[in-house]
Amino acid sequence: MYGISVSNDYTREELVSRSKELAIHLLPLPAINNERYGVGFIGVHEGEGASFIFVD
């Protein structure tokens, strides 16, 4: 997980928690099989006017 915040040292806990919930529902299961290594990426951007989460 990578997070960045415009106003704090860390992103807000509610954004981090929500990003984990989204990842659980979006990423394939099982994580590891013959077609994938089980590696994912979560980004949390807490901006001044908007925040966003991306999961890959």
PDB file of C-alpha atoms in Angstrom:
ATOM      1  CA  MET A   1       0.000   0.000   0.000  1.00  0.00           C
ATOM      2  CA  TYR A   2       1.158   3.486  -0.870  1.00  0.00           C
ATOM      3  CA  GLY A   3      -0.452   6.533   0.695  1.00  0.00           C
ATOM      4  CA  ILE A   4       0.058  10.251   0.378  1.00  0.00           C
ATOM      5  CA  SER A   5      -1.715  13.099   2.130  1.00  0.00           C
ATOM      6  CA  VAL A   6      -1.809  16.802   1.373  1.00  0.00           C
ATOM      7  CA  SER A   7      -2.184  17.786   5.036  1.00  0.00           C
ATOM      8  CA  ASN A   8      -0.797  15.009   7.264  1.00  0.00           C
ATOM      9  CA  ASP A   9       2.153  12.655   7.536  1.00  0.00           C
ATOM     10  CA  TYR A  10      -0.219   9.716   6.981  1.00  0.00           C
ATOM     11  CA  THR A  11      -3.482   9.210   5.130  1.00  0.00           C
ATOM     12  CA  ARG A  12      -6.652   9.103   7.215  1.00  0.00           C
ATOM     13  CA  GLU A  13      -7.424   5.727   8.778  1.00  0.00           C
ATOM     14  CA  GLU A  14     -10.892   5.600   7.190  1.00  0.00           C
ATOM     15  CA  LEU A  15      -9.320   5.842   3.714  1.00  0.00           C
ATOM     16  CA  VAL A  16      -6.837   3.092   4.522  1.00  0.00           C
ATOM     17  CA  SER A  17      -9.591   0.850   5.922  1.00  0.00           C
ATOM     18  CA  ARG A  18     -11.837   1.457   2.928  1.00  0.00           C
ATOM     19  CA  SER A  19      -9.001   0.708   0.507  1.00  0.00           C
ATOM     20  CA  LYS A  20      -8.453  -2.678   2.179  1.00  0.00           C
ATOM     21  CA  GLU A  21     -12.182  -3.463   1.970  1.00  0.00           C
ATOM     22  CA  LEU A  22     -12.188  -2.597  -1.733  1.00  0.00           C
ATOM     23  CA  ALA A  23      -9.105  -4.722  -2.398  1.00  0.00           C
ATOM     24  CA  ILE A  24     -10.705  -7.763  -0.763  1.00  0.00           C
ATOM     25  CA  HIS A  25     -13.686  -7.468  -3.103  1.00  0.00           C
ATOM     26  CA  LEU A  26     -11.802  -6.485  -6.274  1.00  0.00           C
ATOM     27  CA  LEU A  27      -8.718  -8.696  -6.334  1.00  0.00           C
ATOM     28  CA  PRO A  28      -9.050 -12.271  -7.613  1.00  0.00           C
ATOM     29  CA  LEU A  29      -9.112 -15.340  -5.393  1.00  0.00           C
ATOM     30  CA  PRO A  30      -7.101 -17.410  -5.009  1.00  0.00           C
ATOM     31  CA  ALA A  31      -4.372 -14.816  -5.137  1.00  0.00           C
ATOM     32  CA  ILE A  32      -1.767 -17.294  -6.323  1.00  0.00           C
ATOM     33  CA  ASN A  33      -2.288 -19.765  -9.150  1.00  0.00           C
ATOM     34  CA  ASN A  34      -0.625 -20.747 -12.420  1.00  0.00           C
ATOM     35  CA  GLU A  35      -1.593 -17.417 -14.026  1.00  0.00           C
ATOM     36  CA  ARG A  36      -0.644 -14.907 -11.303  1.00  0.00           C
ATOM     37  CA  TYR A  37       1.905 -14.387  -8.545  1.00  0.00           C
ATOM     38  CA  GLY A  38      -0.419 -13.027  -5.861  1.00  0.00           C
ATOM     39  CA  VAL A  39       0.990  -9.502  -5.968  1.00  0.00           C
ATOM     40  CA  GLY A  40      -1.273  -6.462  -5.774  1.00  0.00           C
ATOM     41  CA  PHE A  41      -0.959  -2.740  -5.247  1.00  0.00           C
ATOM     42  CA  ILE A  42      -3.136  -0.240  -3.374  1.00  0.00           C
ATOM     43  CA  GLY A  43      -2.715   3.520  -3.618  1.00  0.00           C
ATOM     44  CA  VAL A  44      -4.459   6.036  -1.371  1.00  0.00           C
ATOM     45  CA  HIS A  45      -4.269   9.715  -2.318  1.00  0.00           C
ATOM     46  CA  GLU A  46      -5.721  12.177   0.176  1.00  0.00           C
ATOM     47  CA  GLY A  47      -5.937  15.457  -1.687  1.00  0.00           C
ATOM     48  CA  GLU A  48      -7.123  18.919  -0.756  1.00  0.00           C
ATOM     49  CA  GLY A  49     -10.393  18.855  -2.691  1.00  0.00           C
ATOM     50  CA  ALA A  50     -10.776  15.125  -3.291  1.00  0.00           C
ATOM     51  CA  SER A  51      -9.333  11.772  -2.332  1.00  0.00           C
ATOM     52  CA  PHE A  52      -9.037   8.606  -4.364  1.00  0.00           C
ATOM     53  CA  ILE A  53      -8.105   4.956  -4.024  1.00  0.00           C
ATOM     54  CA  PHE A  54      -6.772   2.664  -6.717  1.00  0.00           C
ATOM     55  CA  VAL A  55      -6.312  -1.095  -6.577  1.00  0.00           C
ATOM     56  CA  ASP A  56      -4.379  -3.149  -9.089  1.00  0.00           C
TER      57      ASP A  56
END
